[in-house]
Amino acid sequence: APLFEDDDDAPIHLLGHLIGFDFSASPHVREFLADERAFTERAFEAAALCLRRLGGHKAVVLVMDDLHWADAGSLAFMRHLLRHNRDTPLLGLMLTRHSFFEQHPDWAEGDPRHVRLDLKPLDKADSQALAEALLQRIAEVPAALRALIIGGAEGNPFYMEELVKMLIDDGVIVANAEGWRVLPDKLLAARVPPTLNGVLQARLDALGPGERLALQQASVVGHVFWDRALAAIDPAAAEALPVLLGKRLIVRRGDSAAFDDDTREYAFQHHLLHQVAYDSVLKAPKRTGHARVGAFWSTRAEVAGPQDVTPSACRALAEAQHHGCLADAPAYVGWFEGQFNNYLNAYAAQTLRPLAEQLVAVCEREFGAEHPVTGRALTNLARVFLLQGGAEQAEPLLRRALTAQEAALGGEHPDTARSLAVLGGCFMGRGDHAAAEPLVRRALAIRERVLGAEDPLSVSTLDQLASTLSELGRHDEAEPMCQRVLEIRERLLGPDHPETAVALTTLADLMLKRRDFAAAEPLARRALAAQQRTLPANHPDIGLSMWNLAEALRELGRLAE
């Protein structure tokens, strides 16, 4: 934010929302929530401008390590940056494995500013120099030790570093504050694993039983892990962390953004070490560990309503899905279904989209492509796309969902009705209300028969149908439906409930279209009064009611009001 002191808040809010903070109430963000492509473009511009401002004072170096693990959004931003910040004093240093170019063969292809440096194994001289640096605390380095460090490494510096640590673990090198010394008898007996994985495994084997178990349990939590999440697997495991820190198997990181308290965050010293530790966990304890960590995160992700969705809850939901799917995917799918609407109604589309996409694949694997549970997952993914303005992406998903649901459940099931209603909303969003009407009518008929005419889902579908008919100019058909929705909500929810206010707003909008401004005015006024009592002052529903009321007053000639 200090970089934009002379601007409005737009870059701050756009960039904040892009990286996971909730700026959905900001007018700079809200106008793009329904158009993911436009939002991403504007947010990328804000991020690029941030680096441009930094570059106005000094040269900027942007380091991206392990680029092969970057998500698609980060790579898209780097492409944007390389295109648009060419006149900024910026050096981008990206480190990656060769596999990255198999997935992205055109990365920076043809860009004269881009230089690719293929790192080769260290030659003999550089290996010698690294060995001297690693062993500098030994007054007189035995030639046999130097040869041992260099011999099997084949120019791999990480192998050399870990081999020195392994020799310390094994007591070949005695390391203390005064200096290091070598025990000749142990050096003669030392057996060096021929591979890096072997060296890492030897370091694990050298740990005491408690420390080794704690490191394995931490590997189940993840490459980055937290003491409280680790304690969910085994409360005693955290006691071993100081020893693991001392052996440089793990590192302490800064305060965690995933928690609001003093929870401590750690990470494995290297991804390969994490993988070796994780691979050493047997199947049964691995599954138990994922189940306990999944339950830990699920508790933090579970919200009572949209108002409780926060960035930390979104982070917890992503962690809960990772562990829940590894422990018991069918059980997790059911739990996620119960939370989905709260996150969707909080406009947490950035969090939900990758999770919903993954769950479709999980359901196809666990249940089959034509199973109704998979159909429900497809409908949920379509709803996320619709929230982001992706009607074109949503429609084929909904067609697949309906095919599966009608075959397995028949035409009279609530799941079928939901997919029909969402598909109707898909066409409404594209302005094709004629195509939407029969779909919404079918959904309404099913819900009224199966759930009852006054069930909230039936009432919302009746409201949807009334809106469709209103847009088609069939006001005489729409008006009694709007009146019915208002009557039910006012009776069951109360006159000040936000859903009652929405019904008042819908009816007021219909009266405006019928040019019955005298009837529209009190409806819009009642809606506004209820919303001002129950909603935040900047809520968009209040703005809509103000607009409707102003339109009615203007047409009635009451311009001062």
PDB file of N, CA and C in Angstrom, residues 480-543:
ATOM      1  N   PRO A 480     -47.965 -12.348 -10.006  1.00  0.00           N
ATOM      2  CA  PRO A 480     -48.455 -13.199  -8.914  1.00  0.00           C
ATOM      3  C   PRO A 480     -47.370 -14.090  -8.325  1.00  0.00           C
ATOM      4  N   MET A 481     -46.402 -14.483  -9.125  1.00  0.00           N
ATOM      5  CA  MET A 481     -45.285 -15.284  -8.604  1.00  0.00           C
ATOM      6  C   MET A 481     -44.453 -14.458  -7.618  1.00  0.00           C
ATOM      7  N   CYS A 482     -44.166 -13.199  -7.998  1.00  0.00           N
ATOM      8  CA  CYS A 482     -43.412 -12.315  -7.094  1.00  0.00           C
ATOM      9  C   CYS A 482     -44.186 -12.083  -5.796  1.00  0.00           C
ATOM     10  N   GLN A 483     -45.483 -11.872  -5.918  1.00  0.00           N
ATOM     11  CA  GLN A 483     -46.317 -11.663  -4.730  1.00  0.00           C
ATOM     12  C   GLN A 483     -46.291 -12.904  -3.828  1.00  0.00           C
ATOM     13  N   ARG A 484     -46.336 -14.068  -4.450  1.00  0.00           N
ATOM     14  CA  ARG A 484     -46.309 -15.324  -3.689  1.00  0.00           C
ATOM     15  C   ARG A 484     -44.982 -15.491  -2.953  1.00  0.00           C
ATOM     16  N   VAL A 485     -43.870 -15.212  -3.624  1.00  0.00           N
ATOM     17  CA  VAL A 485     -42.550 -15.306  -2.986  1.00  0.00           C
ATOM     18  C   VAL A 485     -42.480 -14.359  -1.787  1.00  0.00           C
ATOM     19  N   LEU A 486     -42.962 -13.117  -1.964  1.00  0.00           N
ATOM     20  CA  LEU A 486     -42.932 -12.136  -0.882  1.00  0.00           C
ATOM     21  C   LEU A 486     -43.793 -12.593   0.290  1.00  0.00           C
ATOM     22  N   GLU A 487     -44.970 -13.108   0.009  1.00  0.00           N
ATOM     23  CA  GLU A 487     -45.882 -13.541   1.083  1.00  0.00           C
ATOM     24  C   GLU A 487     -45.263 -14.668   1.910  1.00  0.00           C
ATOM     25  N   ILE A 488     -44.669 -15.658   1.224  1.00  0.00           N
ATOM     26  CA  ILE A 488     -44.076 -16.807   1.937  1.00  0.00           C
ATOM     27  C   ILE A 488     -42.880 -16.352   2.786  1.00  0.00           C
ATOM     28  N   ARG A 489     -42.013 -15.554   2.217  1.00  0.00           N
ATOM     29  CA  ARG A 489     -40.817 -15.141   2.954  1.00  0.00           C
ATOM     30  C   ARG A 489     -41.169 -14.222   4.120  1.00  0.00           C
ATOM     31  N   GLU A 490     -42.125 -13.357   3.915  1.00  0.00           N
ATOM     32  CA  GLU A 490     -42.517 -12.464   5.003  1.00  0.00           C
ATOM     33  C   GLU A 490     -43.135 -13.254   6.148  1.00  0.00           C
ATOM     34  N   ARG A 491     -43.921 -14.268   5.812  1.00  0.00           N
ATOM     35  CA  ARG A 491     -44.592 -15.080   6.851  1.00  0.00           C
ATOM     36  C   ARG A 491     -43.615 -16.003   7.570  1.00  0.00           C
ATOM     37  N   LEU A 492     -42.693 -16.629   6.807  1.00  0.00           N
ATOM     38  CA  LEU A 492     -41.807 -17.628   7.407  1.00  0.00           C
ATOM     39  C   LEU A 492     -40.512 -17.028   7.970  1.00  0.00           C
ATOM     40  N   LEU A 493     -40.030 -15.958   7.354  1.00  0.00           N
ATOM     41  CA  LEU A 493     -38.735 -15.406   7.757  1.00  0.00           C
ATOM     42  C   LEU A 493     -38.843 -14.098   8.506  1.00  0.00           C
ATOM     43  N   GLY A 494     -39.957 -13.382   8.334  1.00  0.00           N
ATOM     44  CA  GLY A 494     -40.121 -12.092   8.994  1.00  0.00           C
ATOM     45  C   GLY A 494     -39.923 -10.935   8.039  1.00  0.00           C
ATOM     46  N   PRO A 495     -40.463  -9.770   8.358  1.00  0.00           N
ATOM     47  CA  PRO A 495     -40.417  -8.627   7.434  1.00  0.00           C
ATOM     48  C   PRO A 495     -39.030  -8.037   7.231  1.00  0.00           C
ATOM     49  N   ASP A 496     -38.101  -8.249   8.196  1.00  0.00           N
ATOM     50  CA  ASP A 496     -36.780  -7.634   8.079  1.00  0.00           C
ATOM     51  C   ASP A 496     -35.708  -8.587   7.557  1.00  0.00           C
ATOM     52  N   HIS A 497     -36.066  -9.816   7.238  1.00  0.00           N
ATOM     53  CA  HIS A 497     -35.065 -10.777   6.780  1.00  0.00           C
ATOM     54  C   HIS A 497     -34.522 -10.352   5.408  1.00  0.00           C
ATOM     55  N   PRO A 498     -33.209 -10.524   5.179  1.00  0.00           N
ATOM     56  CA  PRO A 498     -32.651 -10.131   3.872  1.00  0.00           C
ATOM     57  C   PRO A 498     -33.349 -10.780   2.677  1.00  0.00           C
ATOM     58  N   GLU A 499     -33.795 -12.045   2.833  1.00  0.00           N
ATOM     59  CA  GLU A 499     -34.488 -12.704   1.715  1.00  0.00           C
ATOM     60  C   GLU A 499     -35.842 -12.051   1.451  1.00  0.00           C
ATOM     61  N   THR A 500     -36.517 -11.581   2.509  1.00  0.00           N
ATOM     62  CA  THR A 500     -37.778 -10.846   2.328  1.00  0.00           C
ATOM     63  C   THR A 500     -37.508  -9.536   1.589  1.00  0.00           C
ATOM     64  N   ALA A 501     -36.406  -8.889   1.955  1.00  0.00           N
ATOM     65  CA  ALA A 501     -36.058  -7.629   1.286  1.00  0.00           C
ATOM     66  C   ALA A 501     -35.762  -7.861  -0.194  1.00  0.00           C
ATOM     67  N   VAL A 502     -35.110  -8.981  -0.518  1.00  0.00           N
ATOM     68  CA  VAL A 502     -34.843  -9.313  -1.920  1.00  0.00           C
ATOM     69  C   VAL A 502     -36.163  -9.486  -2.676  1.00  0.00           C
ATOM     70  N   ALA A 503     -37.138 -10.148  -2.042  1.00  0.00           N
ATOM     71  CA  ALA A 503     -38.443 -10.332  -2.680  1.00  0.00           C
ATOM     72  C   ALA A 503     -39.126  -8.984  -2.918  1.00  0.00           C
ATOM     73  N   LEU A 504     -38.998  -8.061  -1.961  1.00  0.00           N
ATOM     74  CA  LEU A 504     -39.559  -6.712  -2.136  1.00  0.00           C
ATOM     75  C   LEU A 504     -38.879  -6.001  -3.301  1.00  0.00           C
ATOM     76  N   THR A 505     -37.547  -6.138  -3.381  1.00  0.00           N
ATOM     77  CA  THR A 505     -36.791  -5.496  -4.461  1.00  0.00           C
ATOM     78  C   THR A 505     -37.204  -6.056  -5.818  1.00  0.00           C
ATOM     79  N   THR A 506     -37.371  -7.377  -5.893  1.00  0.00           N
ATOM     80  CA  THR A 506     -37.772  -8.009  -7.160  1.00  0.00           C
ATOM     81  C   THR A 506     -39.141  -7.496  -7.606  1.00  0.00           C
ATOM     82  N   LEU A 507     -40.067  -7.409  -6.657  1.00  0.00           N
ATOM     83  CA  LEU A 507     -41.404  -6.936  -6.999  1.00  0.00           C
ATOM     84  C   LEU A 507     -41.373  -5.454  -7.388  1.00  0.00           C
ATOM     85  N   ALA A 508     -40.544  -4.668  -6.679  1.00  0.00           N
ATOM     86  CA  ALA A 508     -40.421  -3.251  -7.030  1.00  0.00           C
ATOM     87  C   ALA A 508     -39.867  -3.091  -8.443  1.00  0.00           C
ATOM     88  N   ASP A 509     -38.874  -3.924  -8.783  1.00  0.00           N
ATOM     89  CA  ASP A 509     -38.287  -3.869 -10.119  1.00  0.00           C
ATOM     90  C   ASP A 509     -39.336  -4.200 -11.180  1.00  0.00           C
ATOM     91  N   LEU A 510     -40.182  -5.189 -10.887  1.00  0.00           N
ATOM     92  CA  LEU A 510     -41.255  -5.547 -11.827  1.00  0.00           C
ATOM     93  C   LEU A 510     -42.221  -4.385 -12.006  1.00  0.00           C
ATOM     94  N   MET A 511     -42.569  -3.704 -10.911  1.00  0.00           N
ATOM     95  CA  MET A 511     -43.489  -2.562 -11.006  1.00  0.00           C
ATOM     96  C   MET A 511     -42.869  -1.430 -11.838  1.00  0.00           C
ATOM     97  N   LEU A 512     -41.548  -1.256 -11.707  1.00  0.00           N
ATOM     98  CA  LEU A 512     -40.881  -0.241 -12.527  1.00  0.00           C
ATOM     99  C   LEU A 512     -40.992  -0.588 -14.010  1.00  0.00           C
ATOM    100  N   LYS A 513     -40.813  -1.883 -14.322  1.00  0.00           N
ATOM    101  CA  LYS A 513     -40.917  -2.296 -15.715  1.00  0.00           C
ATOM    102  C   LYS A 513     -42.336  -2.116 -16.245  1.00  0.00           C
ATOM    103  N   ARG A 514     -43.316  -2.258 -15.347  1.00  0.00           N
ATOM    104  CA  ARG A 514     -44.713  -2.057 -15.757  1.00  0.00           C
ATOM    105  C   ARG A 514     -45.089  -0.581 -15.736  1.00  0.00           C
ATOM    106  N   ARG A 515     -44.119   0.254 -15.326  1.00  0.00           N
ATOM    107  CA  ARG A 515     -44.308   1.701 -15.234  1.00  0.00           C
ATOM    108  C   ARG A 515     -45.376   2.064 -14.216  1.00  0.00           C
ATOM    109  N   ASP A 516     -45.570   1.196 -13.218  1.00  0.00           N
ATOM    110  CA  ASP A 516     -46.470   1.492 -12.104  1.00  0.00           C
ATOM    111  C   ASP A 516     -45.599   2.036 -10.962  1.00  0.00           C
ATOM    112  N   PHE A 517     -45.171   3.294 -11.103  1.00  0.00           N
ATOM    113  CA  PHE A 517     -44.185   3.862 -10.187  1.00  0.00           C
ATOM    114  C   PHE A 517     -44.764   4.094  -8.803  1.00  0.00           C
ATOM    115  N   ALA A 518     -46.059   4.370  -8.731  1.00  0.00           N
ATOM    116  CA  ALA A 518     -46.685   4.576  -7.421  1.00  0.00           C
ATOM    117  C   ALA A 518     -46.661   3.284  -6.606  1.00  0.00           C
ATOM    118  N   ALA A 519     -46.779   2.121  -7.278  1.00  0.00           N
ATOM    119  CA  ALA A 519     -46.710   0.836  -6.572  1.00  0.00           C
ATOM    120  C   ALA A 519     -45.260   0.461  -6.253  1.00  0.00           C
ATOM    121  N   ALA A 520     -44.335   0.869  -7.108  1.00  0.00           N
ATOM    122  CA  ALA A 520     -42.920   0.514  -6.908  1.00  0.00           C
ATOM    123  C   ALA A 520     -42.317   1.238  -5.705  1.00  0.00           C
ATOM    124  N   GLU A 521     -42.740   2.508  -5.494  1.00  0.00           N
ATOM    125  CA  GLU A 521     -42.093   3.315  -4.455  1.00  0.00           C
ATOM    126  C   GLU A 521     -42.169   2.687  -3.056  1.00  0.00           C
ATOM    127  N   PRO A 522     -43.351   2.329  -2.535  1.00  0.00           N
ATOM    128  CA  PRO A 522     -43.379   1.771  -1.171  1.00  0.00           C
ATOM    129  C   PRO A 522     -42.658   0.428  -1.054  1.00  0.00           C
ATOM    130  N   LEU A 523     -42.659  -0.363  -2.117  1.00  0.00           N
ATOM    131  CA  LEU A 523     -41.948  -1.646  -2.079  1.00  0.00           C
ATOM    132  C   LEU A 523     -40.439  -1.414  -1.936  1.00  0.00           C
ATOM    133  N   ALA A 524     -39.910  -0.508  -2.766  1.00  0.00           N
ATOM    134  CA  ALA A 524     -38.471  -0.221  -2.695  1.00  0.00           C
ATOM    135  C   ALA A 524     -38.116   0.416  -1.352  1.00  0.00           C
ATOM    136  N   ARG A 525     -39.014   1.255  -0.813  1.00  0.00           N
ATOM    137  CA  ARG A 525     -38.754   1.915   0.468  1.00  0.00           C
ATOM    138  C   ARG A 525     -38.727   0.889   1.608  1.00  0.00           C
ATOM    139  N   ARG A 526     -39.672  -0.070   1.570  1.00  0.00           N
ATOM    140  CA  ARG A 526     -39.684  -1.120   2.607  1.00  0.00           C
ATOM    141  C   ARG A 526     -38.420  -1.984   2.529  1.00  0.00           C
ATOM    142  N   ALA A 527     -38.031  -2.345   1.298  1.00  0.00           N
ATOM    143  CA  ALA A 527     -36.812  -3.157   1.131  1.00  0.00           C
ATOM    144  C   ALA A 527     -35.595  -2.422   1.682  1.00  0.00           C
ATOM    145  N   LEU A 528     -35.474  -1.140   1.346  1.00  0.00           N
ATOM    146  CA  LEU A 528     -34.332  -0.349   1.786  1.00  0.00           C
ATOM    147  C   LEU A 528     -34.286  -0.243   3.312  1.00  0.00           C
ATOM    148  N   ALA A 529     -35.444   0.000   3.921  1.00  0.00           N
ATOM    149  CA  ALA A 529     -35.479   0.137   5.381  1.00  0.00           C
ATOM    150  C   ALA A 529     -35.049  -1.159   6.061  1.00  0.00           C
ATOM    151  N   ALA A 530     -35.532  -2.309   5.555  1.00  0.00           N
ATOM    152  CA  ALA A 530     -35.162  -3.605   6.150  1.00  0.00           C
ATOM    153  C   ALA A 530     -33.670  -3.873   5.977  1.00  0.00           C
ATOM    154  N   GLN A 531     -33.137  -3.553   4.809  1.00  0.00           N
ATOM    155  CA  GLN A 531     -31.717  -3.819   4.547  1.00  0.00           C
ATOM    156  C   GLN A 531     -30.814  -2.908   5.374  1.00  0.00           C
ATOM    157  N   GLN A 532     -31.229  -1.666   5.558  1.00  0.00           N
ATOM    158  CA  GLN A 532     -30.417  -0.754   6.364  1.00  0.00           C
ATOM    159  C   GLN A 532     -30.389  -1.165   7.830  1.00  0.00           C
ATOM    160  N   ARG A 533     -31.403  -1.899   8.266  1.00  0.00           N
ATOM    161  CA  ARG A 533     -31.414  -2.397   9.645  1.00  0.00           C
ATOM    162  C   ARG A 533     -30.591  -3.668   9.814  1.00  0.00           C
ATOM    163  N   THR A 534     -30.419  -4.449   8.742  1.00  0.00           N
ATOM    164  CA  THR A 534     -29.834  -5.785   8.906  1.00  0.00           C
ATOM    165  C   THR A 534     -28.534  -6.013   8.142  1.00  0.00           C
ATOM    166  N   LEU A 535     -28.198  -5.162   7.177  1.00  0.00           N
ATOM    167  CA  LEU A 535     -27.009  -5.403   6.346  1.00  0.00           C
ATOM    168  C   LEU A 535     -25.968  -4.313   6.561  1.00  0.00           C
ATOM    169  N   PRO A 536     -24.692  -4.612   6.234  1.00  0.00           N
ATOM    170  CA  PRO A 536     -23.658  -3.565   6.295  1.00  0.00           C
ATOM    171  C   PRO A 536     -24.013  -2.406   5.369  1.00  0.00           C
ATOM    172  N   ALA A 537     -23.545  -1.214   5.730  1.00  0.00           N
ATOM    173  CA  ALA A 537     -23.940  -0.004   4.997  1.00  0.00           C
ATOM    174  C   ALA A 537     -23.541  -0.035   3.532  1.00  0.00           C
ATOM    175  N   ASN A 538     -22.462  -0.770   3.190  1.00  0.00           N
ATOM    176  CA  ASN A 538     -22.003  -0.774   1.790  1.00  0.00           C
ATOM    177  C   ASN A 538     -22.439  -2.032   1.042  1.00  0.00           C
ATOM    178  N   HIS A 539     -23.440  -2.737   1.549  1.00  0.00           N
ATOM    179  CA  HIS A 539     -23.887  -3.966   0.886  1.00  0.00           C
ATOM    180  C   HIS A 539     -24.538  -3.634  -0.460  1.00  0.00           C
ATOM    181  N   PRO A 540     -24.227  -4.404  -1.510  1.00  0.00           N
ATOM    182  CA  PRO A 540     -24.775  -4.078  -2.839  1.00  0.00           C
ATOM    183  C   PRO A 540     -26.303  -4.140  -2.910  1.00  0.00           C
ATOM    184  N   ASP A 541     -26.938  -4.970  -2.070  1.00  0.00           N
ATOM    185  CA  ASP A 541     -28.414  -5.019  -2.088  1.00  0.00           C
ATOM    186  C   ASP A 541     -29.010  -3.670  -1.687  1.00  0.00           C
ATOM    187  N   ILE A 542     -28.341  -2.956  -0.772  1.00  0.00           N
ATOM    188  CA  ILE A 542     -28.818  -1.626  -0.373  1.00  0.00           C
ATOM    189  C   ILE A 542     -28.714  -0.677  -1.560  1.00  0.00           C
ATOM    190  N   GLY A 543     -27.611  -0.770  -2.297  1.00  0.00           N
ATOM    191  CA  GLY A 543     -27.457   0.076  -3.479  1.00  0.00           C
ATOM    192  C   GLY A 543     -28.548  -0.160  -4.501  1.00  0.00           C
TER     193      GLY A 543
END
